[in-house]
CSV table of C-alpha atoms and ligand atoms in Angstrom, one decimal:
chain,number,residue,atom,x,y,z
A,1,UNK,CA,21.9,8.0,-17.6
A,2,UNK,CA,20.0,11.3,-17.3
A,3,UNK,CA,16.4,12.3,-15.8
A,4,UNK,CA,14.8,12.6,-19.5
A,5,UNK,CA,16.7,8.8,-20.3
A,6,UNK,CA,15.7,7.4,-17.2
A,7,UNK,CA,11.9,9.2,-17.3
A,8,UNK,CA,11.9,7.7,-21.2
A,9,UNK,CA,12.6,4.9,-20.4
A,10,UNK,CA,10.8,4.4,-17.2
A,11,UNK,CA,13.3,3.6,-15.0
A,12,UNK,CA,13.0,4.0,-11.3
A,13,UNK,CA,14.0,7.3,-9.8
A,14,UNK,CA,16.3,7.4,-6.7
A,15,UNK,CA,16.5,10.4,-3.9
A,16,UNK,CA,18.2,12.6,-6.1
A,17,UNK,CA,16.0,12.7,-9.3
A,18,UNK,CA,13.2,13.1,-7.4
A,19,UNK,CA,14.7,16.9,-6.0
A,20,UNK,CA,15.9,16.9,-9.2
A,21,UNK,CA,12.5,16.9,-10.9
A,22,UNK,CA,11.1,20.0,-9.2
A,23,UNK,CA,13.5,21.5,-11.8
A,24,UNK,CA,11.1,20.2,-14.4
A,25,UNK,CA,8.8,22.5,-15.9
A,26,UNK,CA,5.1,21.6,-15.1
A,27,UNK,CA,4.3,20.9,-18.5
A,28,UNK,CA,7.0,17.8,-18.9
A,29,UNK,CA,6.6,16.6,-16.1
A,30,UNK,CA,2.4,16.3,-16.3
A,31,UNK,CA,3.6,14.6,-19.8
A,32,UNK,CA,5.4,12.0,-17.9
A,33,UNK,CA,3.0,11.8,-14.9
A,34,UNK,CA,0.1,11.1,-18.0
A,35,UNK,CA,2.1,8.7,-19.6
A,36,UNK,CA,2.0,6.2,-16.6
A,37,UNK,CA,-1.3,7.3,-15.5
A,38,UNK,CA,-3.4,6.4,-19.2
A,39,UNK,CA,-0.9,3.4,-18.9
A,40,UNK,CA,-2.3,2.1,-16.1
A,41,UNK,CA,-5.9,3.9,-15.7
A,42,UNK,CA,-6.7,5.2,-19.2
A,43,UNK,CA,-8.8,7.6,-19.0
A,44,UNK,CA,-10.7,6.3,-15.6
A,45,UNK,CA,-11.1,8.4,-12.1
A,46,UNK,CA,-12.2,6.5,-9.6
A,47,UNK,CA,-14.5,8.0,-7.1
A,48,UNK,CA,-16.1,6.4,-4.1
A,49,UNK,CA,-19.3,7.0,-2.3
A,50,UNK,CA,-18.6,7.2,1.1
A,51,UNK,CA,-19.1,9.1,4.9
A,52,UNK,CA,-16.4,10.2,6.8
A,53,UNK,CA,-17.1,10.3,10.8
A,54,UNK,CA,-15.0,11.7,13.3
A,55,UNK,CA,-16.0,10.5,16.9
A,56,UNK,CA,-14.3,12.8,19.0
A,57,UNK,CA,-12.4,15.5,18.9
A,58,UNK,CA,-10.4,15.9,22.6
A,59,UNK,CA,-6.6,14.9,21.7
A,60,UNK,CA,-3.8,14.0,24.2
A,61,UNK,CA,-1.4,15.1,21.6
A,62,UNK,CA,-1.2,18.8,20.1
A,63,UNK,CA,0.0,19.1,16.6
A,64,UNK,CA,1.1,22.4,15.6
A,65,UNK,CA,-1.1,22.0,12.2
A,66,UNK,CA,-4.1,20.8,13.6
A,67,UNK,CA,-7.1,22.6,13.9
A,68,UNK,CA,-9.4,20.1,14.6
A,69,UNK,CA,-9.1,19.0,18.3
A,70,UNK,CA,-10.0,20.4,21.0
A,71,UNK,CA,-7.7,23.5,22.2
A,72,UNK,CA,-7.4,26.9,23.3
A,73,UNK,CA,-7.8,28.0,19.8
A,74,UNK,CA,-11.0,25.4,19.8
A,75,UNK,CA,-12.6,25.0,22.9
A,76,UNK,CA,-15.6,23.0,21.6
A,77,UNK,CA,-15.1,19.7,22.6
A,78,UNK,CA,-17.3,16.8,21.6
A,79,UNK,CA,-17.1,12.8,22.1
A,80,UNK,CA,-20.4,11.1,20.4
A,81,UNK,CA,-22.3,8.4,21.6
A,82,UNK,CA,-22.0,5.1,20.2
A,83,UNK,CA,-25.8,5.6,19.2
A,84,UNK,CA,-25.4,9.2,17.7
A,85,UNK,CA,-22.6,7.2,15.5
A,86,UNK,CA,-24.9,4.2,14.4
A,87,UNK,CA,-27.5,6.8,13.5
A,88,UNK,CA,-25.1,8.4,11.3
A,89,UNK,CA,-24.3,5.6,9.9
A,90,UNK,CA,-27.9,4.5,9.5
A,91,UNK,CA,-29.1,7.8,7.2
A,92,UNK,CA,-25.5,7.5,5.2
A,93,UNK,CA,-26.4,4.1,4.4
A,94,UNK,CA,-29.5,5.2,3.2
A,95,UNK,CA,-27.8,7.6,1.2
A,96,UNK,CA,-26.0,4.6,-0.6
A,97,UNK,CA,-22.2,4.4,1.0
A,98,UNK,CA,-20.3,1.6,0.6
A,99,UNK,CA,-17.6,3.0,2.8
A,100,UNK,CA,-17.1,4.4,6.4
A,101,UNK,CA,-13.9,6.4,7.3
A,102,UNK,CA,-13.7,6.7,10.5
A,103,UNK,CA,-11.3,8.8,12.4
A,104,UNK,CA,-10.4,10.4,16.3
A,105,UNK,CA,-8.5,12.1,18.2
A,106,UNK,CA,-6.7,10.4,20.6
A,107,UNK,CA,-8.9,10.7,23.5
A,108,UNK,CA,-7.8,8.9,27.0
A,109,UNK,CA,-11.4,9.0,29.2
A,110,UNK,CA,-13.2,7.1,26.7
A,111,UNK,CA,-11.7,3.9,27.2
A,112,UNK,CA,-10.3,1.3,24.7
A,113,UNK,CA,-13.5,-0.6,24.1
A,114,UNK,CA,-15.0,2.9,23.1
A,115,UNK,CA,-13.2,2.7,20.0
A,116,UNK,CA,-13.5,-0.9,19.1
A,117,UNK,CA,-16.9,-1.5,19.8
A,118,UNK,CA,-17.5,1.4,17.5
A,119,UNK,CA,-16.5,-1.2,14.2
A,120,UNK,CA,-18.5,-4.0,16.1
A,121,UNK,CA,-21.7,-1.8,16.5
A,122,UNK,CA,-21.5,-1.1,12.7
A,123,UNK,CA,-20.7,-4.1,11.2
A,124,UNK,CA,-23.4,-6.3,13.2
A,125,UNK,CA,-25.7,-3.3,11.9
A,126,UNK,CA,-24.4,-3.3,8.3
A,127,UNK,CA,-22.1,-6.7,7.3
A,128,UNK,CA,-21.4,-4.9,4.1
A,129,UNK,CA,-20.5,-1.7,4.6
A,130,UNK,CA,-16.4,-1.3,4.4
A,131,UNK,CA,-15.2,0.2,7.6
A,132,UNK,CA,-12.0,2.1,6.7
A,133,UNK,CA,-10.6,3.4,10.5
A,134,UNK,CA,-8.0,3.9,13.0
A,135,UNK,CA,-4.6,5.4,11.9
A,136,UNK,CA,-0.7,4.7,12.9
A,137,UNK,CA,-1.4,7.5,14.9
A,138,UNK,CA,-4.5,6.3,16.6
A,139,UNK,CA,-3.1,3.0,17.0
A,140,UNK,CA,0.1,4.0,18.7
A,141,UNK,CA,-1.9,6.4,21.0
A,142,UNK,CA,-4.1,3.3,21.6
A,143,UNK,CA,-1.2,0.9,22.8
A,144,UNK,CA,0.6,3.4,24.4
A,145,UNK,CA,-2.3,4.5,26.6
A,146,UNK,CA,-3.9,0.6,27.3
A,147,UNK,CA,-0.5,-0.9,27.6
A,148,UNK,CA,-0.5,-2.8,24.5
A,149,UNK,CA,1.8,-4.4,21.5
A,150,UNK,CA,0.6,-3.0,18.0
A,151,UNK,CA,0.1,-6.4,17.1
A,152,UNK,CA,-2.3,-6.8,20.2
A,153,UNK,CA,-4.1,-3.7,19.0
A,154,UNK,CA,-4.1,-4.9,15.5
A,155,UNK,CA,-5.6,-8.1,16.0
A,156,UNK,CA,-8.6,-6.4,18.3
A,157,UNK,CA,-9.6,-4.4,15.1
A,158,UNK,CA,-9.6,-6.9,12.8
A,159,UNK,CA,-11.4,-9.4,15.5
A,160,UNK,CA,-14.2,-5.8,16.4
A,161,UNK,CA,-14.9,-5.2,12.1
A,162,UNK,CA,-12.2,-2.5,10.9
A,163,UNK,CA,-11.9,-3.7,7.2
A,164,UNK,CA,-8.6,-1.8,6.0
A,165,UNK,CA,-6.6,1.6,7.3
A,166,UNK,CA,-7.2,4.5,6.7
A,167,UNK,CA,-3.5,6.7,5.6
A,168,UNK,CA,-3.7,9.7,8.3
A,169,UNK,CA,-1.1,10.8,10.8
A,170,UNK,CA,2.2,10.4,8.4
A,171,UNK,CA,2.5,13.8,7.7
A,172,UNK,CA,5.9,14.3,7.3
A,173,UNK,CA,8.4,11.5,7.9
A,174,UNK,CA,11.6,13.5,8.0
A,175,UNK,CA,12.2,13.5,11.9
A,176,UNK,CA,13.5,17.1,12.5
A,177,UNK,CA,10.6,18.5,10.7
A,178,UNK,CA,8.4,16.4,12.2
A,179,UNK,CA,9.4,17.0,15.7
A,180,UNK,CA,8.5,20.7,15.1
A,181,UNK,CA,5.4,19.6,13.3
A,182,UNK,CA,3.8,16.8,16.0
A,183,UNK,CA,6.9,15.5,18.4
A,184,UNK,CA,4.6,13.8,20.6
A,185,UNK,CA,2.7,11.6,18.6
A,186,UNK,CA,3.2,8.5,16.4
A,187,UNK,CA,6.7,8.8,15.4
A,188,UNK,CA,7.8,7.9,11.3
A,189,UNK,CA,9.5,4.3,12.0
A,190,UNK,CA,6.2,3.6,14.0
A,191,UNK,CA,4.2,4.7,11.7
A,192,UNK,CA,5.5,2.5,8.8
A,193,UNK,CA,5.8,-0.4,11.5
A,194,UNK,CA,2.3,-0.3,12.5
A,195,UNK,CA,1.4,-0.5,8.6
A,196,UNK,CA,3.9,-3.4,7.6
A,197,UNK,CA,2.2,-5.5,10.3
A,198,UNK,CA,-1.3,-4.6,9.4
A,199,UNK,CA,-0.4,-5.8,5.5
A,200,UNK,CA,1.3,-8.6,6.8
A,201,UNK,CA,-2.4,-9.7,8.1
A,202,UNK,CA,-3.2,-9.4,4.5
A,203,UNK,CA,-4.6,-6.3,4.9
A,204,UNK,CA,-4.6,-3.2,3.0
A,205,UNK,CA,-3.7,0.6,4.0
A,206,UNK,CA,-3.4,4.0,2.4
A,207,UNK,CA,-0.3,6.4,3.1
A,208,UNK,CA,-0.6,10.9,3.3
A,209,UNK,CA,2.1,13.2,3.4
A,210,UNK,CA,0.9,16.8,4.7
A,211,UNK,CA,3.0,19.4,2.4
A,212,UNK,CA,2.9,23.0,1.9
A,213,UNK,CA,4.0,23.9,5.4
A,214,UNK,CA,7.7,24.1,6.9
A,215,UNK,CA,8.8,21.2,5.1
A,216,UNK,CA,11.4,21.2,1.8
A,217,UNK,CA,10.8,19.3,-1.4
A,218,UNK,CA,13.6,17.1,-0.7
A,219,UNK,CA,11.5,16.2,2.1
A,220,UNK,CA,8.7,15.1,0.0
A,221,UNK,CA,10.6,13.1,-1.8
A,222,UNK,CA,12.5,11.4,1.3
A,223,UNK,CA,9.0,10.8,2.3
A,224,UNK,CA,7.9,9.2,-0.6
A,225,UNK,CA,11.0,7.2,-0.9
A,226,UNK,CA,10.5,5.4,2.5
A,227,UNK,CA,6.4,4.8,1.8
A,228,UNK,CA,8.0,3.0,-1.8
A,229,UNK,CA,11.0,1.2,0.3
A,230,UNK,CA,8.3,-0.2,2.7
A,231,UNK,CA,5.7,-0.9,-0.3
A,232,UNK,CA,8.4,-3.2,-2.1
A,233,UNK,CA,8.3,-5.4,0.9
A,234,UNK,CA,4.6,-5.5,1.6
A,235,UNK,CA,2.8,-4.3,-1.2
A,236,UNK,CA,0.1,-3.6,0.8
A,237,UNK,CA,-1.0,0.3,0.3
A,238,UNK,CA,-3.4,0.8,-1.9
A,239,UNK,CA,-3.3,4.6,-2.5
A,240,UNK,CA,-0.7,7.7,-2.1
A,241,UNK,CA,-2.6,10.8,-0.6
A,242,UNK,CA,-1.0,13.9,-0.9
A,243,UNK,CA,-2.7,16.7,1.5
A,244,UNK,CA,-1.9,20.1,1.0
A,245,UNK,CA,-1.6,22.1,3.9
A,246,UNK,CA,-4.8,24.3,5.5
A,247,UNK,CA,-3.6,27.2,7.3
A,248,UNK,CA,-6.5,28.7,9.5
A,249,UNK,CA,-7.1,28.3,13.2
A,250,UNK,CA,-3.8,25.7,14.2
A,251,UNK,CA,-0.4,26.8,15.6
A,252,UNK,CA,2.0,26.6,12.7
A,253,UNK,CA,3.1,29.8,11.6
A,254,UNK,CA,3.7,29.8,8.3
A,255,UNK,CA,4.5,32.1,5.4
A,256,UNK,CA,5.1,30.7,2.0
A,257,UNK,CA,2.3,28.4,0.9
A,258,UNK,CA,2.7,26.2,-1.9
A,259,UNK,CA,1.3,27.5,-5.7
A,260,UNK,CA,-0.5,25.4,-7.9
A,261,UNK,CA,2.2,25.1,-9.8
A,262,UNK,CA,4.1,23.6,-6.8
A,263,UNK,CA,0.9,21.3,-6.1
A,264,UNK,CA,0.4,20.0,-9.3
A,265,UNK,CA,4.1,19.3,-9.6
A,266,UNK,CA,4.3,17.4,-6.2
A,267,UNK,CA,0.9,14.9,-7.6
A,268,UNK,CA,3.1,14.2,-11.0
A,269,UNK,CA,6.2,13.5,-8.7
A,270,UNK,CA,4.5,11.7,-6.3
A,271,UNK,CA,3.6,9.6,-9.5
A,272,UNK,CA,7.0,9.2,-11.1
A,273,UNK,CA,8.5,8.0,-7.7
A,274,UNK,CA,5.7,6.0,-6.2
A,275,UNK,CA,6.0,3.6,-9.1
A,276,UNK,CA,5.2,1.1,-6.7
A,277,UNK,CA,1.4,2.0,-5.4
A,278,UNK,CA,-0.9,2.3,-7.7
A,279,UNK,CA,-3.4,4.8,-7.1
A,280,UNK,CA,-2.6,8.4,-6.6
A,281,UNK,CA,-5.0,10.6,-4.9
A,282,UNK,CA,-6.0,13.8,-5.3
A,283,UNK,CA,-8.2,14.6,-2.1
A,284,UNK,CA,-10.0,17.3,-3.3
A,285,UNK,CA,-11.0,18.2,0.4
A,286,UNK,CA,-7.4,19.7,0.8
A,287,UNK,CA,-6.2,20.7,-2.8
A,288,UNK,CA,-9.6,22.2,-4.1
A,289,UNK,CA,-12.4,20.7,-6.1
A,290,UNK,CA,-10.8,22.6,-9.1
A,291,UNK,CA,-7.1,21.5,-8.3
A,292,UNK,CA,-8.2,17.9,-7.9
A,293,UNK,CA,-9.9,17.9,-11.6
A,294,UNK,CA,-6.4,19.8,-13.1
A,295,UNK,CA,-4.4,17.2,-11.2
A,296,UNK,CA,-6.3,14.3,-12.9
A,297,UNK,CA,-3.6,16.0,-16.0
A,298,UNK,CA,-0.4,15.2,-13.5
A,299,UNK,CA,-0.9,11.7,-12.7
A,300,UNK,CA,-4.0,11.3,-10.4
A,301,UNK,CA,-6.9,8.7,-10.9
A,302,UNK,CA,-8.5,8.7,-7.9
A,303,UNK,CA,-10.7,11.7,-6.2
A,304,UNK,CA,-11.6,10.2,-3.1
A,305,UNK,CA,-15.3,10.5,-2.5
A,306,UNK,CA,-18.8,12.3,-1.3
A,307,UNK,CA,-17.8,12.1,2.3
A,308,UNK,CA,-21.2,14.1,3.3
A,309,UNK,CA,-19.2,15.5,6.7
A,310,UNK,CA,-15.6,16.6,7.3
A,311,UNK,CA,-14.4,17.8,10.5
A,312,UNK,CA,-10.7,17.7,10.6
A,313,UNK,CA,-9.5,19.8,7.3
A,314,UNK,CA,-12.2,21.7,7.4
A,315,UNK,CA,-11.4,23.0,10.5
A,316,UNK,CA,-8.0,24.2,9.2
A,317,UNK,CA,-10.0,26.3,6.4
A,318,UNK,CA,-10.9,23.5,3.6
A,319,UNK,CA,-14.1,23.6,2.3
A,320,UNK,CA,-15.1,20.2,2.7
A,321,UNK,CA,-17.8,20.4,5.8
A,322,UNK,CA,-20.8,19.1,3.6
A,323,UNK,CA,-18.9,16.7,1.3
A,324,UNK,CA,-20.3,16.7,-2.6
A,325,UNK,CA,-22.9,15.2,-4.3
A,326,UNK,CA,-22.5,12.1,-6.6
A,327,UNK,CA,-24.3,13.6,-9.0
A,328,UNK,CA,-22.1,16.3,-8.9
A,329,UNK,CA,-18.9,14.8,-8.8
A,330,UNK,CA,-19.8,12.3,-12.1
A,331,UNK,CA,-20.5,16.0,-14.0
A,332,UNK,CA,-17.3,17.2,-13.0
A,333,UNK,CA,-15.0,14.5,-14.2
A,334,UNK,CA,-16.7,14.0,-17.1
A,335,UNK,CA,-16.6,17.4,-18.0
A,336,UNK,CA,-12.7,17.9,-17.5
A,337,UNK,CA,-12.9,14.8,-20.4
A,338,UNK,CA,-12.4,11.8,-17.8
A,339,UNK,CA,-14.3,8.6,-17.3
A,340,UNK,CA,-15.6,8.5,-13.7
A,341,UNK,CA,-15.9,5.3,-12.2
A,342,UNK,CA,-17.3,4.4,-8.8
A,343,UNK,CA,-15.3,2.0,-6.9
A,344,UNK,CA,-15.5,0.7,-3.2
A,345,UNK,CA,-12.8,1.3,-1.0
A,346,UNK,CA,-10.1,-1.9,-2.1
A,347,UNK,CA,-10.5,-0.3,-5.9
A,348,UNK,CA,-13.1,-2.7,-7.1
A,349,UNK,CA,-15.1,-1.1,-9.7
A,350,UNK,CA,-18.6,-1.0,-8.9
A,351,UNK,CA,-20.9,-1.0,-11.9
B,401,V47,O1,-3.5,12.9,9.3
B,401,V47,C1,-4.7,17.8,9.8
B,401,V47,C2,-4.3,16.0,8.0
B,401,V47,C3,-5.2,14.0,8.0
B,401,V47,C4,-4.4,19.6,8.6
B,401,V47,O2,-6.8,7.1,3.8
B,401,V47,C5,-4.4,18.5,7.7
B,401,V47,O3,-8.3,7.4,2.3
B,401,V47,C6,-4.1,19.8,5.9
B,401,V47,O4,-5.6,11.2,6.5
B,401,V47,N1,-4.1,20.9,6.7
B,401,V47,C7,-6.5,13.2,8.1
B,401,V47,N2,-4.2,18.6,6.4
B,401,V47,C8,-7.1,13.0,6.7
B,401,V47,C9,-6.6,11.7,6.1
B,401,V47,C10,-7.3,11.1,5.0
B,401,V47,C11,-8.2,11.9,4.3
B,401,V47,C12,-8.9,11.3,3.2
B,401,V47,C13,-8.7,10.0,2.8
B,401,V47,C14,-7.8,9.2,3.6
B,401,V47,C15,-7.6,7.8,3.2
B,401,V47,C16,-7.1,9.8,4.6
B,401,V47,O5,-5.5,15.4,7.8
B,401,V47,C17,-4.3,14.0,9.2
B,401,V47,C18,-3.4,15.2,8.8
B,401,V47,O6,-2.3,14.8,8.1
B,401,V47,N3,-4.5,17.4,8.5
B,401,V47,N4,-4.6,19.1,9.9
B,401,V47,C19,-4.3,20.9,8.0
B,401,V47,N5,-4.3,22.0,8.8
C-alpha cells in the first residue's frame, strides 16, 4: 500500500512513512492533518487559563539548550520562598486560573520537602485549582538526589496535591543526540518509565519533543513513535507538545533553524503519527502567536493558555515573559475562523 492509500484510508503510519512524509508538500499534508483534526475537534481550539511558575532556577544539570538556569551565561540565580509562591498563586487566582504549571530546575540545597510542600501549600490554599508540576526530569533528579524509587517519588506527589504532569524534559529521545543535547539528566527510557507509572496511578501526563536544533526528522519521528508505542499501553497522555527550538543565550551552537514550512509540517506529522493522543499542541510560547493560529490549519486544537509569566523559553529568546490576555486570545482564534473553547487542564470544556 502507499503513503496517499494508507493516508486515505487512515491507516496507521510506521517509522518509515513518517520520514517519508516530510517529502509531502505542506499543502497535502495540512489536508490530511485537517481531515483528522475537524474529525475529532471540528472546528474547536481549546485554550486554557492558566499561570505558569517556575520556583527556581539553580540546576545541577547543564543542558546545552537551556537558557534558563542559572550559569555563566546567567548568573542570576533565584530560589523563591514558599510564601512568594502562594502569593503568586493568590493574585493568579484572582485573575481566574484554573490551572498551575509548575516547573524547576533541579536544585540540590533546597531539600526534597521544598518541592512537595510547594503542591500541599497550594492546594490547602485553593482545593480547586489543578496543579499541573514536576517533570520526568525533575523527578529523576528528585530520586536520584534523595535516594528514592520513582514510585516512592510518585506517590509523595500525588499524597503532597500534584494533580497531573506536566510533558517537559523529553526533548529528544534519540540517545546520541540526546547525549550531546542534555547527557546528564533524565535519560529517554527513564523518561517514558517515570510516565507509564504515573498513568498507571490513573493519572494523566503530557509529552514535548524540542526540534529545530541538531536533531534530523527521522528523529522526530523516532520520537514520536516511542511516545505512540508507550501510549498504546497506557493511554495516559493527554497532549503532544511540539517546542520549536529558541536559540539566544544557551550553549548549542547551531546554524540551520527550522522554516515555517518545516514547523508547520512537523505539527501535521506529529498529527498523522500520533493517532493515538488526542490533542496536539501548538505552544504558541515557542512557535509564535502567529505560527500557532496557521498551525490550527495542520492539525493543532489546542493553544495552551494565558500563562501570565514564562521564565524558561523566554529566556532562550521566546516572547512569552508576560503571557496573553484572554481576551486576546478568544479574538485571535476567532478571527483565523476557529471556535475557541476554554477548557481546564484534563480537556473538560468549561462553559
Ligand atoms: O523541557 C528549554 C524546553 C521545556 C528551550 O506539559 C526549550 O502542558 C525551546 O515542557 N528552546 C519546558 N524550548 C516547557 C514545557 C511545557 C510548556 C508548556 C506546556 C507544557 C505542558 C510543557 O522547554 C523543557 C525544554 O524542552 N526548552 N530550553 C529552548 N532554548
Amino acid at each position: 500500500m502507499t503513503l496517499l492509500e494508507k493516508l486515505e484510508n487512515n491507516i496507521r503510519l510506521n517509522f518509515e512513512d513518517g520520514v517519508a512524509l516530510y517529502d509531502l508538500d505542506l499543502i497535502t499534508l495540512g489536508r490530511y492533518a485537517s481531515k483528522i483534526r475537524e474529525q475529532k475537534f471540528g472546528r474547536k481550539t481549546y485554550y486554557n487559563v492558566n499561570r505558569h511558575i517556575n520556583p527556581t532556577n539553580v540546576c545541577k544539570d547543564v543542558c546545552q539548550f537551556c537558557a534558563y538556569s542559572a550559569s555563566r551565561k546567567n548568573p542570576n540565580q533565584y530560589t523563591m520562598t514558599h510564601d512568594e509562591i502562594l502569593n503568586t498563586v493568590k493574585q493568579s487566582v484572582q485573575n481566574g486560573i484554573k490551572e498551575v504549571h509548575i516547573v524547576s530546575a533541579h536544585n540540590p540545597n533546597t531539600g526534597l520537602e521544598w518541592y512537595l510542600e510547594i503542591f500541599q501549600k497550594i492546594k490547602l490554599a485553593y482545593p480547586e485549582l489543578h496543579v499541573k508540576a514536576l517533570t520526568a526530569a525533575e523527578i529523576n533528579f528528585l530520586a536520584t538526589e534523595y535516594n528514592k524509587s520513582y514510585n516512592e517519588i510518585i506517590e509523595m506527589m500525588i499524597a503532597y496535591g500534584v494533580d497531573s504532569m506536566p510533558g517537559g524534559g523529553a526533548e529528544i529521545f534519540d540517545e546520541t543526540i540526546r547525549k550531546k543535547l542534555c547527557g546528564g539528566k533524565v535519560k529517554s527510557d527513564e523518561w517514558l518509565q517515570i510516565h507509564k507509572l504515573w498513568h498507571e496511578k490513573g493519572k494523566k501526563s503530557n509529552a514535548t519533543m524540542l526540534f529545530g536544533h541538531i536533531e534530523s526528522r527521522a528523529h522526530r519521528i523516532d520520537h514520536m513513535i516511542r511516545l505512540r508505542n508507550l501510549q498504546d499501553i497506557t493511554h495516559g497522555f493527554n497532549a503532544f507538545i511540539p517546542l520549536v527550538y529558541q536559540k539566544e543565550n544557551n550553549f548549542l551552537k547551531v546554524t540551520n533553524f527550522p522554516t515555517a514550512n518545516e514547523i508547520l509540517k512537523t505539527f501535521a506529522i506529529s498529527r498523522l503519527i500520533l493517532d493515538n493522543i488526542p490533542n496536539l499542541k501548538a505552544y504558541w510560547v515557542t512557535s509564535s502567536i502567529k505560527l500557532a493560529l496557521v498551525a490550527q490549519e495542520f492539525g493543532a486544537n489546542d493553544l495552551d493558555g494565558t500563562i501570565e509569566k514564562e521564565s524558561i523559553n523566554s529566556a532562550a529568546g521566546a516572547q512569552s515573559a508576560n503571557g496573553m490576555k484572554q481576551n486576546e486570545f478568544i479574538e485571535l482564534i476567532k478571527n483565523s475562523e476557529f471556535e475557541p473553547v476554554e477548557r481546564d487542564t484534563l480537556y473538560n470544556e468549561i462553559a
